[in-house]
Coordinates of C-alpha atoms in Angstrom, one line a residue:
M18 CA 0.0 0.0 0.0
P19 CA 1.6 3.3 -1.1
S20 CA 2.1 6.0 1.5
E21 CA 1.2 4.0 4.6
Q22 CA 1.3 6.5 7.4
K23 CA 0.1 5.3 10.8
V24 CA -1.7 7.8 12.9
H25 CA -3.1 8.1 16.4
L26 CA -6.5 9.6 17.0
E27 CA -5.0 11.8 19.7
D28 CA -2.6 13.3 17.1
I29 CA -5.6 14.0 14.8
H30 CA -7.6 15.7 17.4
K31 CA -4.8 17.7 19.0
S32 CA -3.6 18.9 15.6
G33 CA -4.7 22.5 16.1
H34 CA -4.6 24.4 12.9
T35 CA -3.4 21.4 10.7
P36 CA -3.3 22.4 7.1
T37 CA -5.9 20.6 4.9
N38 CA -4.6 17.8 2.7
Y39 CA -6.3 18.9 -0.5
G40 CA -4.8 16.2 -2.6
A41 CA -6.2 13.5 -0.4
L42 CA -9.5 15.4 0.0
G43 CA -9.9 15.7 -3.8
T44 CA -9.5 11.9 -4.2
L45 CA -11.8 11.2 -1.3
I46 CA -14.7 13.2 -2.5
T47 CA -15.0 11.0 -5.6
V48 CA -16.6 8.3 -3.5
F49 CA -19.1 10.8 -2.2
F50 CA -20.2 11.3 -5.8
F51 CA -20.9 7.5 -6.2
W52 CA -23.2 7.4 -3.1
G53 CA -25.4 10.1 -4.5
F54 CA -25.3 8.9 -8.1
I55 CA -26.3 5.4 -7.4
A56 CA -28.9 6.2 -4.7
A57 CA -30.7 8.8 -6.9
G58 CA -30.4 6.5 -9.9
N59 CA -32.7 4.1 -8.1
S60 CA -35.6 6.6 -8.7
V61 CA -35.4 5.7 -12.4
F62 CA -34.8 2.0 -11.7
I63 CA -37.8 1.7 -9.4
P64 CA -40.5 2.3 -12.1
F65 CA -38.7 -0.1 -14.4
C66 CA -38.9 -2.9 -11.8
K67 CA -42.5 -1.9 -10.9
H68 CA -43.6 -2.4 -14.5
F69 CA -41.3 -5.2 -15.6
F70 CA -42.0 -7.4 -12.5
H71 CA -45.7 -6.3 -12.1
L72 CA -45.2 -4.8 -8.6
D73 CA -47.4 -2.4 -6.7
Q74 CA -46.1 0.8 -5.3
F75 CA -45.1 -0.7 -1.9
Q76 CA -43.4 -3.6 -3.5
S77 CA -41.3 -1.3 -5.7
Q78 CA -40.2 0.6 -2.6
L79 CA -38.4 -2.5 -1.4
I80 CA -35.6 -1.3 -3.6
D81 CA -34.9 1.6 -1.2
F82 CA -35.7 -0.7 1.7
A83 CA -33.0 -3.2 0.7
F84 CA -30.6 -0.4 -0.1
Y85 CA -30.8 1.5 3.2
T86 CA -31.1 -1.6 5.4
A87 CA -27.7 -2.7 4.0
Y88 CA -26.1 0.3 5.6
Y89 CA -27.3 -0.9 9.0
I90 CA -26.2 -4.5 8.5
G91 CA -22.8 -3.5 7.1
A92 CA -22.0 -1.2 10.0
L93 CA -23.2 -3.7 12.5
A94 CA -21.0 -6.4 11.0
L95 CA -18.0 -4.0 11.3
F96 CA -18.7 -3.4 14.9
A97 CA -19.3 -7.0 15.7
Y98 CA -15.9 -7.9 14.2
G99 CA -14.2 -5.3 16.5
A100 CA -16.1 -6.5 19.5
F101 CA -15.3 -10.2 19.0
G102 CA -11.8 -9.7 17.5
G103 CA -10.6 -7.0 19.8
K104 CA -9.6 -4.8 16.8
D105 CA -11.4 -2.1 14.9
L106 CA -11.4 -3.5 11.3
V107 CA -11.5 0.0 9.7
G108 CA -8.7 1.2 12.0
K109 CA -6.7 -2.0 11.3
W110 CA -7.1 -1.6 7.5
G111 CA -6.8 2.2 7.6
Y112 CA -9.3 4.6 6.1
K113 CA -7.7 4.4 2.7
R114 CA -7.7 0.6 2.3
S115 CA -11.2 0.4 3.8
I116 CA -12.6 2.7 1.1
V117 CA -10.8 0.6 -1.6
Y118 CA -12.3 -2.6 -0.2
G119 CA -15.7 -1.0 0.0
L120 CA -15.6 0.1 -3.7
L121 CA -14.6 -3.4 -4.8
F122 CA -17.4 -4.9 -2.7
S123 CA -19.8 -2.5 -4.4
A124 CA -18.4 -3.7 -7.7
L125 CA -19.4 -7.3 -6.7
G126 CA -22.9 -6.0 -6.1
A127 CA -23.0 -4.6 -9.6
A128 CA -22.0 -8.0 -10.9
A129 CA -24.8 -9.6 -8.9
M130 CA -27.2 -7.2 -10.5
I131 CA -26.1 -8.3 -13.9
I132 CA -26.6 -11.9 -12.9
A133 CA -30.1 -11.1 -11.5
V134 CA -31.1 -9.3 -14.7
N135 CA -30.0 -12.4 -16.8
A136 CA -32.0 -14.6 -14.4
N137 CA -35.0 -12.3 -14.6
T138 CA -35.5 -12.2 -10.8
F139 CA -36.6 -9.2 -8.7
A140 CA -35.3 -10.8 -5.5
G141 CA -31.9 -11.2 -7.1
M142 CA -31.8 -7.5 -8.0
L143 CA -32.6 -6.7 -4.4
V144 CA -29.7 -8.8 -3.3
G145 CA -27.4 -7.0 -5.8
L146 CA -28.4 -3.6 -4.6
F147 CA -28.0 -4.8 -1.0
I148 CA -24.4 -5.8 -1.8
V149 CA -23.7 -2.5 -3.5
A150 CA -25.0 -0.7 -0.4
L151 CA -23.0 -2.9 1.9
G152 CA -19.9 -1.6 0.1
F153 CA -21.2 1.9 0.6
S154 CA -21.6 1.2 4.3
L155 CA -17.9 0.4 4.6
Q156 CA -16.9 3.4 2.5
Q157 CA -19.0 5.8 4.6
T158 CA -17.8 4.4 7.9
A159 CA -14.2 5.2 6.8
A160 CA -14.8 8.4 4.7
Q161 CA -16.7 10.5 7.2
P162 CA -14.0 10.6 10.0
F163 CA -11.3 10.5 7.3
A164 CA -12.6 13.8 5.8
I165 CA -12.6 15.3 9.3
S166 CA -9.1 14.1 10.0
L167 CA -7.6 15.6 6.8
G168 CA -6.9 19.0 8.3
D169 CA -7.9 21.2 11.2
P170 CA -10.7 19.5 13.1
S171 CA -12.5 22.8 13.5
T172 CA -13.2 22.9 9.8
G173 CA -14.0 19.2 9.6
T174 CA -17.7 19.8 8.9
S175 CA -16.7 22.0 5.9
R176 CA -14.8 19.1 4.4
V177 CA -17.7 16.8 4.9
N178 CA -19.9 19.5 3.4
L179 CA -17.6 19.6 0.3
G180 CA -18.0 15.9 -0.1
G181 CA -21.8 16.3 0.5
G182 CA -21.9 18.9 -2.3
V183 CA -20.3 16.5 -4.7
N184 CA -22.6 13.8 -3.4
S185 CA -25.6 16.0 -4.2
F186 CA -24.2 16.7 -7.7
G187 CA -24.3 13.0 -8.2
T188 CA -27.8 12.9 -6.8
T189 CA -28.8 15.6 -9.3
I190 CA -27.4 14.1 -12.5
G191 CA -27.8 10.4 -11.5
P192 CA -31.5 10.1 -12.6
I193 CA -30.7 11.9 -15.8
V194 CA -27.7 9.8 -16.7
V195 CA -29.5 6.6 -15.8
A196 CA -32.6 7.6 -17.8
I197 CA -30.5 8.5 -20.9
A198 CA -28.6 5.2 -20.5
L199 CA -31.7 3.1 -20.3
F200 CA -34.3 5.0 -22.4
G201 CA -32.2 7.4 -24.5
T202 CA -34.3 10.4 -23.1
T203 CA -35.1 12.3 -19.9
A204 CA -38.7 12.7 -20.8
A205 CA -41.5 11.0 -18.9
I206 CA -40.9 7.3 -18.5
T207 CA -44.1 5.6 -19.7
D208 CA -45.1 2.0 -19.5
E209 CA -44.6 1.7 -23.2
K210 CA -41.0 2.9 -22.9
I211 CA -40.4 0.4 -20.1
A212 CA -42.0 -2.4 -22.0
A213 CA -39.8 -1.7 -25.0
L214 CA -36.6 -1.6 -22.9
S215 CA -34.0 -4.2 -23.8
L216 CA -32.6 -5.9 -20.8
S217 CA -29.2 -5.7 -22.5
K218 CA -29.2 -2.0 -21.7
V219 CA -29.7 -2.7 -18.0
I220 CA -26.7 -5.1 -18.2
V221 CA -24.6 -2.5 -19.9
L222 CA -25.6 0.1 -17.3
Y223 CA -24.5 -2.0 -14.4
S224 CA -21.4 -3.2 -16.2
C225 CA -20.4 0.5 -16.5
V226 CA -21.3 1.1 -12.8
G227 CA -19.1 -1.9 -11.8
A228 CA -16.2 -0.6 -13.9
L229 CA -16.5 2.8 -12.3
F230 CA -16.3 1.3 -8.9
I231 CA -13.2 -0.6 -9.9
G232 CA -11.7 2.5 -11.5
A233 CA -12.3 4.6 -8.3
A234 CA -10.8 1.9 -6.2
A235 CA -7.6 1.9 -8.4
L236 CA -7.5 5.7 -8.2
F237 CA -7.7 5.6 -4.4
Y238 CA -5.2 2.8 -4.0
F239 CA -2.5 4.4 -6.2
A240 CA -3.0 8.0 -5.0
K241 CA 0.2 8.8 -3.2
K242 CA -1.1 11.9 -1.5
V243 CA -3.8 9.9 0.3
P244 CA -2.5 8.7 3.7
A245 CA -3.3 5.2 4.9
G246 CA -5.1 6.5 8.0
I247 CA -4.3 3.5 10.1
L248 CA -5.4 3.8 13.7
M249 CA -3.4 2.2 16.4
E250 CA -5.9 2.2 19.3
K251 CA -7.0 -1.1 20.7
T252 CA -10.7 -1.7 20.7
E253 CA -12.1 -1.7 24.2
N254 CA -14.7 -4.2 25.4
A255 CA -18.1 -3.2 24.1
N256 CA -20.0 -6.5 24.5
K257 CA -23.0 -4.9 26.2
A258 CA -23.4 -2.6 23.2
L259 CA -23.0 -5.5 20.8
Y260 CA -25.5 -7.7 22.5
T261 CA -28.0 -4.8 22.7
L262 CA -27.6 -4.2 18.9
L263 CA -27.9 -7.9 18.1
I264 CA -31.1 -8.1 20.1
M265 CA -32.4 -5.0 18.4
T266 CA -31.5 -6.5 15.0
G267 CA -33.3 -9.8 15.9
L268 CA -36.4 -7.8 16.8
L269 CA -36.1 -5.7 13.7
V270 CA -36.0 -8.9 11.6
I271 CA -39.2 -10.0 13.3
M272 CA -40.8 -6.7 12.5
F273 CA -39.5 -6.5 8.9
A274 CA -40.3 -10.1 7.9
P275 CA -44.1 -9.6 7.7
V276 CA -43.5 -6.4 5.7
F277 CA -41.1 -8.0 3.4
N278 CA -43.2 -11.1 2.9
S279 CA -46.2 -9.0 2.0
Y280 CA -44.5 -7.9 -1.2
K281 CA -45.8 -11.1 -2.7
T282 CA -49.3 -9.9 -2.2
D283 CA -50.8 -8.6 -5.4
L284 CA -53.2 -5.7 -4.5
S285 CA -53.9 -4.6 -8.0
M286 CA -57.2 -6.5 -8.1
S287 CA -58.1 -6.0 -4.4
S288 CA -60.9 -3.9 -3.0
D289 CA -60.3 -0.6 -1.2
A290 CA -61.0 -2.3 2.1
E291 CA -58.5 -5.0 1.4
K292 CA -55.9 -2.5 0.4
H293 CA -56.5 -0.4 3.5
A294 CA -56.2 -3.5 5.7
M295 CA -52.9 -4.4 4.1
N296 CA -51.6 -0.9 4.4
A297 CA -52.5 -0.8 8.1
Y298 CA -50.8 -4.2 8.5
R299 CA -47.6 -3.0 7.0
M300 CA -47.7 0.3 8.9
K301 CA -48.1 -1.5 12.3
W302 CA -44.9 -3.5 11.8
L303 CA -43.0 -0.4 10.5
L304 CA -44.0 1.6 13.6
G305 CA -42.9 -1.3 15.7
A306 CA -39.5 -1.3 14.0
M307 CA -39.1 2.4 14.7
G308 CA -40.1 1.9 18.3
I309 CA -37.4 -0.8 18.7
V310 CA -34.7 1.6 17.5
V311 CA -35.8 4.5 19.7
I312 CA -36.5 2.6 22.9
G313 CA -33.5 0.3 22.4
L314 CA -31.0 3.1 22.0
L315 CA -32.3 5.3 24.8
S316 CA -32.5 2.4 27.3
A317 CA -28.9 1.4 26.3
N318 CA -27.6 4.8 27.2
L319 CA -29.5 4.9 30.5
R320 CA -27.9 1.6 31.5
A321 CA -24.5 2.8 30.2
R322 CA -24.7 5.9 32.5
K323 CA -25.0 3.7 35.5
N324 CA -22.0 1.5 34.5
S325 CA -20.0 2.4 31.4
A326 CA -18.0 -0.9 31.3
G327 CA -18.8 -2.9 28.2
W328 CA -20.7 -0.2 26.4
G329 CA -17.9 1.3 24.3
A330 CA -19.0 4.4 22.4
M331 CA -22.6 4.0 23.6
Q332 CA -21.6 5.3 27.0
Y333 CA -21.5 8.8 25.4
P334 CA -25.0 10.5 25.3
Q335 CA -24.0 12.7 22.4
L336 CA -23.4 9.6 20.3
V337 CA -26.7 7.8 21.2
L338 CA -28.8 11.0 20.7
G339 CA -26.8 11.5 17.5
M340 CA -27.6 8.0 16.3
L341 CA -31.3 8.9 16.6
A342 CA -30.6 12.2 14.9
I343 CA -29.0 10.4 11.9
F344 CA -31.9 8.0 11.8
V345 CA -34.4 10.8 11.8
Y346 CA -32.4 13.0 9.4
V347 CA -32.0 10.3 6.7
G348 CA -35.6 9.4 7.2
V349 CA -37.0 12.9 6.8
E350 CA -34.7 13.7 3.8
V351 CA -35.9 10.6 1.9
A352 CA -39.5 10.9 3.1
I353 CA -40.1 14.4 1.9
G354 CA -38.7 13.6 -1.6
S355 CA -40.3 10.2 -1.9
N356 CA -43.8 11.5 -1.3
L357 CA -43.6 14.7 -3.4
S358 CA -44.7 13.1 -6.6
E359 CA -47.9 11.9 -5.0
L360 CA -48.4 15.3 -3.3
M361 CA -48.1 17.1 -6.5
K362 CA -50.9 15.0 -8.1
Q363 CA -53.4 16.5 -5.7
K364 CA -55.7 19.2 -7.1
E365 CA -54.8 21.8 -4.5
F366 CA -51.1 21.3 -5.5
G367 CA -51.7 21.6 -9.3
G368 CA -52.8 18.1 -10.2
F369 CA -49.5 17.4 -11.9
Q370 CA -48.7 14.1 -13.6
S371 CA -45.5 12.4 -12.5
S372 CA -43.5 13.8 -15.5
E373 CA -44.8 17.3 -14.8
A374 CA -43.8 17.1 -11.2
A375 CA -40.3 16.1 -12.1
P376 CA -38.7 19.6 -12.0
Y377 CA -40.1 20.2 -8.5
I378 CA -38.7 16.9 -7.2
S379 CA -35.4 17.8 -8.9
M380 CA -35.4 21.2 -7.1
Y381 CA -35.9 19.4 -3.8
W382 CA -32.9 17.2 -4.2
G383 CA -31.0 20.0 -5.8
G384 CA -31.6 22.0 -2.6
L385 CA -29.4 19.6 -0.8
M386 CA -26.6 20.4 -3.3
I387 CA -27.2 24.2 -3.0
G388 CA -26.9 24.1 0.8
R389 CA -23.9 21.8 0.7
W390 CA -22.1 24.0 -1.8
T391 CA -22.6 26.9 0.7
G392 CA -21.1 24.9 3.5
A393 CA -18.2 23.6 1.5
V394 CA -16.7 27.1 1.0
S395 CA -15.1 27.0 4.4
A396 CA -13.1 23.9 3.5
F397 CA -10.8 26.1 1.4
K398 CA -8.1 28.4 2.7
L399 CA -9.5 31.8 1.8
S400 CA -9.8 35.2 3.3
N401 CA -12.9 35.9 5.4
K402 CA -14.2 38.4 2.8
M403 CA -13.7 35.9 0.0
K404 CA -15.5 33.2 2.0
M405 CA -18.4 35.4 2.7
L406 CA -18.6 36.4 -1.0
L407 CA -18.4 32.8 -2.2
Q408 CA -21.0 31.7 0.5
F409 CA -23.4 34.0 -1.3
I410 CA -22.4 33.2 -4.8
A411 CA -22.0 29.4 -4.5
P412 CA -25.7 28.6 -3.6
L413 CA -26.9 31.0 -6.4
V414 CA -24.7 29.1 -8.9
G415 CA -26.1 25.9 -7.5
F416 CA -29.6 27.2 -8.1
I417 CA -28.7 28.1 -11.7
V418 CA -27.2 24.6 -12.2
I419 CA -30.5 23.0 -11.1
L420 CA -32.5 25.2 -13.4
S421 CA -30.1 24.4 -16.3
V422 CA -30.3 20.7 -15.7
N423 CA -34.1 20.8 -15.9
K424 CA -34.0 23.0 -18.9
V425 CA -31.7 20.6 -20.7
A426 CA -34.2 17.8 -19.7
D427 CA -36.8 19.9 -21.5
Y428 CA -38.9 20.6 -18.4
D429 CA -40.9 23.8 -17.7
I430 CA -38.7 25.7 -15.2
K431 CA -40.8 28.9 -14.9
P432 CA -42.6 27.9 -11.7
L433 CA -39.2 27.4 -10.0
Y434 CA -37.9 31.0 -10.5
Y435 CA -39.4 32.3 -7.3
Y436 CA -37.8 29.5 -5.3
I437 CA -34.8 31.9 -5.2
V438 CA -36.5 33.4 -2.1
C439 CA -36.0 30.1 -0.3
V440 CA -32.4 30.0 -1.4
L441 CA -31.8 33.5 0.0
I442 CA -33.3 32.5 3.3
Q443 CA -30.9 29.5 3.4
I444 CA -28.0 31.9 2.7
A445 CA -29.1 34.2 5.5
A446 CA -29.4 31.2 7.9
F447 CA -25.9 30.1 7.0
Y448 CA -24.4 33.5 7.8
I449 CA -26.3 33.6 11.1
S450 CA -25.1 30.1 12.0
R451 CA -21.4 31.2 11.4
N452 CA -20.5 27.6 10.4
K453 CA -20.8 26.3 14.0
P454 CA -22.3 22.8 14.0
A455 CA -24.6 23.1 17.0
R456 CA -25.9 26.5 16.0
T457 CA -26.2 25.5 12.4
L458 CA -28.2 22.4 13.3
M459 CA -30.5 24.3 15.6
I460 CA -31.2 27.1 13.1
Y461 CA -31.7 24.7 10.1
G462 CA -33.8 22.4 12.3
L463 CA -36.1 25.2 13.3
L464 CA -36.4 26.5 9.7
G465 CA -37.2 23.0 8.5
L466 CA -39.9 22.7 11.3
T467 CA -41.4 26.0 10.3
A468 CA -41.4 25.2 6.6
M469 CA -43.2 21.9 7.2
V470 CA -45.8 23.5 9.5
I471 CA -46.4 26.2 6.8
G472 CA -46.7 23.5 4.2
T473 CA -49.3 21.5 6.2
Q474 CA -51.4 24.6 6.8
T475 CA -51.4 26.0 3.3
T476 CA -51.8 24.8 -0.3
G477 CA -50.7 25.8 -3.8
L478 CA -47.3 27.4 -4.5
V479 CA -46.6 28.5 -1.0
A480 CA -47.0 25.0 0.4
T481 CA -45.1 23.6 -2.5
Y482 CA -42.1 25.9 -1.9
A483 CA -42.3 25.2 1.9
F484 CA -42.0 21.5 1.3
L485 CA -39.3 21.9 -1.3
S486 CA -37.3 24.0 1.1
G487 CA -36.9 20.9 3.2
G488 CA -34.0 20.0 0.9
L489 CA -32.2 23.3 1.6
F490 CA -32.6 22.9 5.4
C491 CA -31.6 19.2 5.4
S492 CA -28.6 20.0 3.2
I493 CA -25.8 20.5 5.8
M494 CA -27.3 18.6 8.7
W495 CA -25.4 15.4 8.2
P496 CA -21.9 16.8 8.9
S497 CA -23.2 18.8 11.8
I498 CA -24.8 15.8 13.4
F499 CA -21.8 13.6 12.6
S500 CA -19.2 16.0 14.1
L501 CA -21.3 16.7 17.2
S502 CA -21.9 13.0 17.7
I503 CA -18.3 11.8 17.6
A504 CA -16.8 14.8 19.4
G505 CA -15.0 13.6 22.5
L506 CA -15.1 9.9 21.6
G507 CA -11.3 9.6 21.3
K508 CA -10.4 5.9 20.8
Y509 CA -14.1 5.1 20.1
T510 CA -14.3 7.4 17.1
T511 CA -14.5 4.8 14.4
Q512 CA -16.8 2.7 16.5
G513 CA -19.1 5.6 16.9
S514 CA -18.8 6.3 13.2
A515 CA -20.0 2.7 12.5
F516 CA -22.9 3.2 14.9
L517 CA -24.0 6.4 13.1
I518 CA -23.8 4.8 9.6
M519 CA -26.1 2.0 11.0
M520 CA -28.8 4.7 11.5
I521 CA -29.1 5.3 7.8
L522 CA -31.7 2.6 8.4
G523 CA -34.1 5.5 9.0
G524 CA -34.3 5.9 5.2
G525 CA -35.9 2.5 5.0
I526 CA -38.5 3.0 7.9
I527 CA -39.7 6.6 8.1
P528 CA -40.6 7.1 4.4
P529 CA -42.9 4.0 4.3
I530 CA -44.5 5.2 7.6
Q531 CA -45.4 8.5 6.0
G532 CA -46.6 6.7 2.9
K533 CA -48.9 4.5 4.9
L534 CA -50.1 7.4 7.1
S535 CA -51.1 9.2 3.9
D536 CA -53.6 6.4 3.3
V537 CA -55.3 7.3 6.6
I538 CA -55.1 11.2 6.8
G539 CA -54.2 12.1 3.2
I540 CA -50.8 12.8 1.6
H541 CA -50.9 16.5 2.5
Q542 CA -51.3 16.0 6.2
S543 CA -48.9 13.1 6.3
Y544 CA -46.2 15.8 6.2
W545 CA -46.7 16.1 9.9
V546 CA -44.1 13.3 10.0
P547 CA -41.4 15.6 8.8
V548 CA -42.6 18.2 11.3
V549 CA -41.9 15.8 14.2
C550 CA -38.5 14.8 12.6
F551 CA -37.3 18.4 12.3
A552 CA -38.5 19.1 15.9
Y553 CA -36.2 16.3 17.2
L554 CA -33.3 17.5 15.1
A555 CA -33.6 21.0 16.7
F556 CA -33.9 19.5 20.1
F557 CA -30.7 17.4 19.5
A558 CA -28.8 20.6 18.6
V559 CA -29.7 22.2 21.9
A560 CA -29.2 19.1 24.0
V561 CA -25.9 18.0 22.5
K562 CA -24.4 21.5 23.0
G563 CA -25.0 21.2 26.7
I564 CA -23.8 17.6 26.9
L565 CA -20.5 18.5 25.2
K566 CA -20.0 21.6 27.4
K567 CA -20.1 19.3 30.4
Q568 CA -17.3 17.3 28.8
G569 CA -15.2 20.4 28.2
I570 CA -16.1 20.7 24.5
N571 CA -17.4 24.0 23.3
Y572 CA -18.5 24.2 19.7
D573 CA -19.1 27.9 19.9
I574 CA -15.3 28.4 20.1
T575 CA -13.7 27.4 16.8
D576 CA -10.3 26.7 18.3
N577 CA -11.9 24.2 20.8
A578 CA -14.1 22.5 18.3
V579 CA -12.9 19.0 19.2
G580 CA -11.7 19.5 22.8
H581 CA -10.0 16.2 23.5

């Protein structure tokens, strides 16, 4: 392995004003692109599977279910290895090698997808996507703390934001590239187009995806400027945390099994009463799964406070509350976007067809890119005046990019012009937050909460913009939550990172819950689910600030941002 440089976590966190390793950072953010590109590309792949395999809407959603559940399983496996083997696998391999292995594992998933397409099996495709996401799980467990370690810890969130901005660019162009690759157009994907699709194109698509994974792995492996990032700390006993997570996993399997098995049920010819009964059945088990996660984590931390031995990173309240924050954040981010198409079909929201709603959905996901571009500016060594200028210009450029992408796709972008008001609000919020994780998360959480309440209480363009702005306010939450959650963990940092990656599971639970709730109270009022999610995220921002202060970590003072 070229450039193997062993490091200690203490050296990373006590580094003070360590200069940013831009060469390594530039290589690292390529993997951020893949996460967004593949995940967003699923939005095009879902309607193909729905029509080709004769699935209902819930059954087609199992693609996202399998994809996001893999993150949980992958991160849990990494932690279990460390707990039983006494060594942190990511720390043993190093950040660099872990990312290389993760990319190669994702390439295996692409190969599995090709085999499944040849075998004409939907279950096989789910397995292939599951393997791809398992590789992503390993990559993310290593990449997040790696980005933070590549320079001054106080600007770590900015480097993660930079990666997030590239991730969002992948999210923006992913559906377009996949649509062109499969159908030769970005126009509405009709049943006729899907029926006429040659499976050879799907095989070519995933062959190219697999080749890109292998190419990225080679780029990372041979990049001399990327340090190995090997961590020397010995993994402490965390058997209690492991057993708790294994029990939670067993209970989650029990909850998920009826939901997963119900995908075999064909509701196309069922009565409304039968459909309602099945939706209620599925929602009951999904709510049970969410309850297991929330109650399991909170009870674990309560027990760890009484006796920290055997709990590892879970003894830190900032991590446990942060795990719930990641669960909620990923859930609300996916839920808002996944339900927008159905919302826009309602008469009071314009009565749009799916193809007509596409630019609105694109602007929602593009909002994530706009916000992350704003936050990424601080990752570069610039004067304060230049940073302030670019923090104003970057989101406006991002807005223009989103409009341009939709214009190229031949969509009507005129209704999106006034969305610039929401972008300006986001810019003002960023200036007020002053790039401080706790303050940023609190302000954006409150803005997201306010936007969702406005959306539930109004209709038309005002409500549409309110819901779309959820993308802007979600945009830079991930690095803020991540940095706050692993602050002060020391030798438990990579273990805590794995725990946080597990909670991407929220993307497989919260969106279906909102979808099923919409069958009961309507799609419009189902957006009270995001209201609750943003409320928790704002609460976490306030609570974690107090928790870290008690540990001598003050995120309001840049120089003490890590505080080990």
